Amino acid sequence: MARTVLAARFEQSVTANALRSYLAEFISTFFFVFSVLGSATSSRKLMPDATSDPSSLVLVAIANALALSSVVYIAANISGGHVNPAVTFGMAVGGHISVPTALFYWVSQMLASVMASLLLKMTLVGMHVPTYTIAEEMTGFGASLLEGVLTFALAYTVYAAGDVRRGAQGAIGPLAIGFMAGASVLVAGPFSGGSMNPACAFGSAVTAGSFKNQAVYWIGPLIGAAVAGLIYDNVVFPNDQETDSIRGIPDGVV
């Protein structure tokens, strides 16, 4: 019986609709990572001492907000617009998507992030593509906790923005998600970088060839997103609707 269920879920994960979802995640994640890392690189080009210039933080926060709003909007009706392995993990823990589908989402997101980072490195000759690091006064646990709390807020916003019971929200939902991401970068930028997205941190680390403190950008966000989904679905707003196992959101959400 277990083997039959697993086989059925795997077959569902390789249908034409599923493949379109993976492509949508790849495209959205690619342009999100390209925009976020590109904006950080641009700020360093214009301001050599960008790490201590507040305007650099604002620039990156705005880039995060605008890019995430846009890519979530273009992928929402196809893949759910996760654009983040942590969000996908939370959806899988909550039963919104199957584990095989979540793994394929992860592959698409991680590959897109690495390719976006490599493209930046190849095109911006002489410029160092920035990586996510934690401040000297921060411990790994503290940085992971900070990233986890902020990812909780982001994932909780994703759940609220994609909830059909709130009514069709059009572009408002993606905008809310983007605003939360931008605000979180303003909070955590100087301390942990405000990644909230394991794929984004992983792609830049691959390009730089340094995986120092990578666990911070995985453990915290994965736990934060999972807890956010469980609390939203089971405590704050219990979900009794059938969901689309590929898109990971209720039918009808725009």
C-alpha positions as a LaTeX table, in Angstrom:
\begin{tabular}{lrrr}
\hline
Residue & $x$ (\AA) & $y$ (\AA) & $z$ (\AA) \\
\hline
Met1 & 0.00 & 0.00 & 0.00 \\
Ala2 & 2.77 & 2.44 & 0.96 \\
Arg3 & 4.62 & 1.69 & $-2.26$ \\
Thr4 & 1.45 & 2.28 & $-4.27$ \\
Val5 & 0.85 & 5.64 & $-2.60$ \\
Leu6 & 4.48 & 6.68 & $-3.14$ \\
Ala7 & 4.31 & 5.66 & $-6.80$ \\
Ala8 & 1.09 & 7.63 & $-7.27$ \\
Arg9 & 2.60 & 10.73 & $-5.73$ \\
Phe10 & 5.70 & 10.41 & $-7.86$ \\
Glu11 & 3.58 & 10.06 & $-11.03$ \\
Gln12 & 1.68 & 13.18 & $-10.04$ \\
Ser13 & 5.02 & 14.97 & $-9.72$ \\
Val14 & 6.04 & 14.30 & $-13.34$ \\
Thr15 & 2.87 & 15.33 & $-15.17$ \\
Ala16 & 2.80 & 18.16 & $-17.69$ \\
Asn17 & 1.30 & 20.53 & $-15.11$ \\
Ala18 & 4.01 & 19.60 & $-12.62$ \\
Leu19 & 6.78 & 20.23 & $-15.14$ \\
Arg20 & 5.29 & 23.64 & $-15.90$ \\
Ser21 & 5.34 & 24.37 & $-12.18$ \\
Tyr22 & 9.03 & 23.49 & $-11.93$ \\
Leu23 & 9.82 & 25.72 & $-14.88$ \\
Ala24 & 7.83 & 28.57 & $-13.31$ \\
Glu25 & 9.78 & 28.15 & $-10.07$ \\
Phe26 & 13.06 & 28.12 & $-11.97$ \\
Ile27 & 12.26 & 31.31 & $-13.88$ \\
Ser28 & 10.94 & 33.18 & $-10.83$ \\
Thr29 & 13.78 & 32.12 & $-8.56$ \\
Phe30 & 16.36 & 32.95 & $-11.22$ \\
Phe31 & 15.18 & 36.54 & $-11.64$ \\
Phe32 & 14.68 & 37.02 & $-7.91$ \\
Val33 & 18.23 & 35.92 & $-7.07$ \\
Phe34 & 19.62 & 37.85 & $-10.03$ \\
Ser35 & 17.88 & 41.02 & $-8.81$ \\
Val36 & 18.81 & 40.64 & $-5.15$ \\
Leu37 & 22.48 & 39.77 & $-5.66$ \\
Gly38 & 22.71 & 42.21 & $-8.56$ \\
Ser39 & 21.41 & 45.08 & $-6.43$ \\
Ala40 & 23.95 & 44.28 & $-3.70$ \\
Thr41 & 26.73 & 44.21 & $-6.30$ \\
Ser42 & 25.56 & 47.52 & $-7.78$ \\
Ser43 & 25.55 & 49.19 & $-4.38$ \\
Arg44 & 29.15 & 48.09 & $-3.83$ \\
Lys45 & 30.10 & 49.47 & $-7.23$ \\
Leu46 & 28.60 & 52.87 & $-6.46$ \\
Met47 & 29.58 & 52.90 & $-2.77$ \\
Pro48 & 32.90 & 51.15 & $-2.06$ \\
Asp49 & 32.10 & 51.23 & 1.66 \\
Ala50 & 28.57 & 49.89 & 1.12 \\
Thr51 & 28.64 & 47.73 & 4.25 \\
Ser52 & 28.56 & 50.83 & 6.45 \\
Asp53 & 26.34 & 53.00 & 4.23 \\
Pro54 & 22.64 & 52.94 & 5.25 \\
Ser55 & 21.54 & 53.79 & 1.71 \\
Ser56 & 22.99 & 50.48 & 0.53 \\
Leu57 & 20.72 & 48.62 & 2.95 \\
Val58 & 17.70 & 50.54 & 1.71 \\
Leu59 & 18.61 & 49.81 & $-1.91$ \\
Val60 & 18.84 & 46.06 & $-1.30$ \\
Ala61 & 15.61 & 46.04 & 0.73 \\
Ile62 & 13.74 & 47.80 & $-2.08$ \\
Ala63 & 15.19 & 45.35 & $-4.62$ \\
Asn64 & 14.02 & 42.44 & $-2.47$ \\
Ala65 & 10.52 & 43.87 & $-2.17$ \\
Leu66 & 10.08 & 44.72 & $-5.84$ \\
Ala67 & 11.65 & 41.54 & $-7.18$ \\
Leu68 & 9.79 & 39.17 & $-4.86$ \\
Ser69 & 6.44 & 40.86 & $-5.50$ \\
Ser70 & 6.94 & 40.55 & $-9.24$ \\
Val71 & 8.17 & 36.96 & $-9.40$ \\
Val72 & 5.51 & 35.69 & $-6.98$ \\
Tyr73 & 2.85 & 37.37 & $-9.10$ \\
Ile74 & 4.00 & 35.80 & $-12.38$ \\
Ala75 & 4.27 & 32.29 & $-10.88$ \\
Ala76 & 1.31 & 32.26 & $-8.47$ \\
Asn77 & $-1.21$ & 30.62 & $-10.79$ \\
Ile78 & 1.26 & 28.03 & $-12.04$ \\
Ser79 & 3.44 & 26.89 & $-9.15$ \\
Gly80 & 2.13 & 28.90 & $-6.22$ \\
Gly81 & 5.09 & 31.26 & $-6.48$ \\
His82 & 7.17 & 29.76 & $-3.66$ \\
Val83 & 10.54 & 31.06 & $-4.96$ \\
Asn84 & 12.02 & 29.80 & $-1.70$ \\
Pro85 & 12.94 & 26.29 & $-0.49$ \\
Ala86 & 11.81 & 27.25 & 3.01 \\
Val87 & 8.30 & 28.11 & 1.79 \\
Thr88 & 8.22 & 24.86 & $-0.18$ \\
Phe89 & 9.31 & 22.95 & 2.93 \\
Gly90 & 6.55 & 24.57 & 4.95 \\
Met91 & 3.99 & 23.65 & 2.30 \\
Ala92 & 5.21 & 20.04 & 2.32 \\
Val93 & 5.09 & 19.80 & 6.12 \\
Gly94 & 1.54 & 21.16 & 6.04 \\
Gly95 & 0.47 & 18.65 & 3.40 \\
His96 & $-0.15$ & 21.22 & 0.67 \\
Ile97 & 2.28 & 19.51 & $-1.71$ \\
Ser98 & 3.73 & 16.02 & $-1.79$ \\
Val99 & 7.31 & 15.29 & $-0.79$ \\
Pro100 & 8.38 & 14.28 & $-4.36$ \\
Thr101 & 6.94 & 17.53 & $-5.72$ \\
Ala102 & 8.70 & 19.53 & $-3.00$ \\
Leu103 & 12.02 & 17.89 & $-3.91$ \\
Phe104 & 11.56 & 18.82 & $-7.57$ \\
Tyr105 & 10.74 & 22.38 & $-6.49$ \\
Trp106 & 13.97 & 22.44 & $-4.50$ \\
Val107 & 16.00 & 21.26 & $-7.47$ \\
Ser108 & 14.46 & 23.97 & $-9.68$ \\
Gln109 & 15.03 & 26.70 & $-7.09$ \\
Met110 & 18.60 & 25.72 & $-6.26$ \\
Leu111 & 19.61 & 25.33 & $-9.89$ \\
Ala112 & 18.08 & 28.70 & $-10.74$ \\
Ser113 & 19.93 & 30.39 & $-7.89$ \\
Val114 & 23.30 & 28.92 & $-8.88$ \\
Met115 & 22.80 & 29.90 & $-12.52$ \\
Ala116 & 21.76 & 33.45 & $-11.61$ \\
Ser117 & 24.84 & 33.84 & $-9.41$ \\
Leu118 & 27.14 & 32.44 & $-12.08$ \\
Leu119 & 25.66 & 34.75 & $-14.71$ \\
Leu120 & 26.33 & 37.75 & $-12.49$ \\
Lys121 & 29.90 & 36.61 & $-11.94$ \\
Met122 & 30.50 & 36.14 & $-15.67$ \\
Thr123 & 28.91 & 39.42 & $-16.76$ \\
Leu124 & 30.12 & 41.72 & $-13.99$ \\
Val125 & 33.80 & 41.15 & $-14.67$ \\
Gly126 & 35.99 & 42.32 & $-11.82$ \\
Met127 & 33.11 & 42.56 & $-9.36$ \\
His128 & 32.72 & 40.19 & $-6.44$ \\
Val129 & 29.25 & 38.67 & $-6.15$ \\
Pro130 & 28.37 & 39.17 & $-2.47$ \\
Thr131 & 27.61 & 36.28 & $-0.15$ \\
Tyr132 & 25.52 & 36.17 & 3.00 \\
Thr133 & 27.56 & 36.47 & 6.17 \\
Ile134 & 26.81 & 37.08 & 9.83 \\
Ala135 & 28.13 & 40.02 & 11.79 \\
Glu136 & 31.11 & 39.49 & 14.10 \\
Glu137 & 29.00 & 40.19 & 17.18 \\
Met138 & 26.40 & 37.59 & 16.15 \\
Thr139 & 26.60 & 33.91 & 17.06 \\
Gly140 & 25.53 & 31.22 & 14.61 \\
Phe141 & 22.58 & 30.38 & 16.86 \\
Gly142 & 21.51 & 34.01 & 17.10 \\
Ala143 & 21.74 & 34.52 & 13.35 \\
Ser144 & 19.81 & 31.31 & 12.69 \\
Leu145 & 17.13 & 32.38 & 15.17 \\
Leu146 & 16.87 & 35.80 & 13.53 \\
Glu147 & 16.57 & 34.28 & 10.05 \\
Gly148 & 14.01 & 31.81 & 11.38 \\
Val149 & 11.80 & 34.48 & 12.92 \\
Leu150 & 11.88 & 36.59 & 9.78 \\
Thr151 & 11.18 & 33.57 & 7.57 \\
Phe152 & 8.23 & 32.75 & 9.85 \\
Ala153 & 6.86 & 36.22 & 9.11 \\
Leu154 & 7.47 & 35.82 & 5.39 \\
Ala155 & 5.93 & 32.34 & 5.16 \\
Tyr156 & 2.96 & 33.40 & 7.29 \\
Thr157 & 2.37 & 36.25 & 4.85 \\
Val158 & 2.58 & 33.78 & 1.95 \\
Tyr159 & $-0.13$ & 31.65 & 3.56 \\
Ala160 & $-2.37$ & 34.64 & 4.22 \\
Ala161 & $-1.82$ & 36.10 & 0.75 \\
Gly162 & $-2.68$ & 32.79 & $-0.93$ \\
Asp163 & $-5.74$ & 31.93 & 1.16 \\
Val164 & $-8.83$ & 31.83 & $-1.08$ \\
Arg165 & $-11.05$ & 32.32 & 1.96 \\
Arg166 & $-9.86$ & 35.90 & 2.11 \\
Gly167 & $-11.21$ & 36.42 & $-1.41$ \\
Ala168 & $-9.42$ & 36.99 & $-4.69$ \\
Gln169 & $-6.56$ & 39.38 & $-3.94$ \\
Gly170 & $-5.02$ & 39.87 & $-7.38$ \\
Ala171 & $-1.72$ & 41.71 & $-7.11$ \\
Ile172 & $-2.25$ & 42.68 & $-3.47$ \\
Gly173 & $-1.10$ & 39.29 & $-2.18$ \\
Pro174 & 2.30 & 39.34 & $-3.94$ \\
Leu175 & 2.77 & 42.97 & $-2.90$ \\
Ala176 & 2.22 & 42.04 & 0.75 \\
Ile177 & 4.78 & 39.25 & 0.45 \\
Gly178 & 7.29 & 41.61 & $-1.14$ \\
Phe179 & 6.75 & 44.28 & 1.50 \\
Met180 & 7.36 & 41.76 & 4.27 \\
Ala181 & 10.59 & 40.64 & 2.60 \\
Gly182 & 11.78 & 44.23 & 2.19 \\
Ala183 & 10.99 & 45.10 & 5.80 \\
Ser184 & 12.82 & 41.99 & 7.00 \\
Val185 & 15.96 & 42.94 & 5.06 \\
Leu186 & 15.92 & 46.33 & 6.80 \\
Val187 & 15.81 & 44.49 & 10.13 \\
Ala188 & 18.42 & 41.79 & 9.52 \\
Gly189 & 20.63 & 43.19 & 6.77 \\
Pro190 & 23.53 & 44.36 & 8.96 \\
Phe191 & 23.41 & 41.24 & 11.14 \\
Ser192 & 22.70 & 38.14 & 9.03 \\
Gly193 & 22.01 & 39.62 & 5.60 \\
Gly194 & 18.27 & 38.99 & 5.73 \\
Ser195 & 18.30 & 36.07 & 3.34 \\
Met196 & 15.19 & 34.14 & 4.50 \\
Asn197 & 15.80 & 32.04 & 1.41 \\
Pro198 & 18.18 & 29.05 & 1.45 \\
Ala199 & 18.41 & 29.03 & $-2.36$ \\
Cys200 & 19.61 & 32.63 & $-2.50$ \\
Ala201 & 22.27 & 32.00 & 0.13 \\
Phe202 & 23.32 & 28.73 & $-1.50$ \\
Gly203 & 23.69 & 30.17 & $-5.01$ \\
Ser204 & 25.96 & 32.98 & $-3.89$ \\
Ala205 & 27.99 & 30.55 & $-1.74$ \\
Val206 & 28.55 & 28.23 & $-4.72$ \\
Thr207 & 29.77 & 31.12 & $-6.84$ \\
Ala208 & 32.11 & 32.34 & $-4.12$ \\
Gly209 & 33.28 & 28.85 & $-3.26$ \\
Ser210 & 32.69 & 29.44 & 0.45 \\
Phe211 & 30.00 & 27.71 & 2.51 \\
Lys212 & 30.85 & 29.28 & 5.86 \\
Asn213 & 27.79 & 29.57 & 8.12 \\
Gln214 & 25.58 & 28.05 & 5.43 \\
Ala215 & 23.67 & 26.13 & 8.11 \\
Val216 & 22.38 & 29.46 & 9.44 \\
Tyr217 & 20.51 & 30.09 & 6.19 \\
Trp218 & 18.95 & 26.61 & 6.14 \\
Ile219 & 18.07 & 25.58 & 9.67 \\
Gly220 & 16.43 & 28.81 & 10.79 \\
Pro221 & 14.37 & 29.45 & 7.63 \\
Leu222 & 13.21 & 25.83 & 7.26 \\
Ile223 & 12.00 & 25.66 & 10.86 \\
Gly224 & 10.46 & 29.13 & 10.70 \\
Ala225 & 8.49 & 28.39 & 7.54 \\
Ala226 & 7.28 & 25.02 & 8.82 \\
Val227 & 6.07 & 26.50 & 12.11 \\
Ala228 & 4.34 & 29.37 & 10.29 \\
Gly229 & 2.40 & 26.97 & 8.08 \\
Leu230 & 1.38 & 24.70 & 10.95 \\
Ile231 & 0.18 & 27.60 & 13.09 \\
Tyr232 & $-1.73$ & 29.27 & 10.25 \\
Asp233 & $-3.43$ & 26.07 & 9.06 \\
Asn234 & $-4.14$ & 24.45 & 12.41 \\
Val235 & $-4.48$ & 27.22 & 14.97 \\
Val236 & $-5.21$ & 30.66 & 13.57 \\
Phe237 & $-7.15$ & 29.76 & 10.44 \\
Pro238 & $-7.87$ & 25.99 & 10.26 \\
Asn239 & $-7.95$ & 24.85 & 6.65 \\
Asp240 & $-10.70$ & 22.44 & 5.60 \\
Gln241 & $-10.42$ & 23.00 & 1.84 \\
Glu242 & $-8.92$ & 20.71 & $-0.76$ \\
Thr243 & $-5.74$ & 22.13 & $-2.21$ \\
Asp244 & $-3.98$ & 21.66 & $-5.50$ \\
Ser245 & $-1.02$ & 19.39 & $-4.72$ \\
Ile246 & 1.06 & 20.90 & $-7.50$ \\
Arg247 & 0.48 & 24.60 & $-6.99$ \\
Gly248 & 0.34 & 24.25 & $-3.23$ \\
Ile249 & $-2.48$ & 26.80 & $-2.94$ \\
Pro250 & $-6.27$ & 26.53 & $-2.99$ \\
Asp251 & $-7.93$ & 26.62 & $-6.41$ \\
Gly252 & $-9.09$ & 30.02 & $-7.51$ \\
Val253 & $-6.34$ & 32.11 & $-5.98$ \\
Val254 & $-5.14$ & 34.74 & $-8.42$ \\
\hline
\end{tabular}
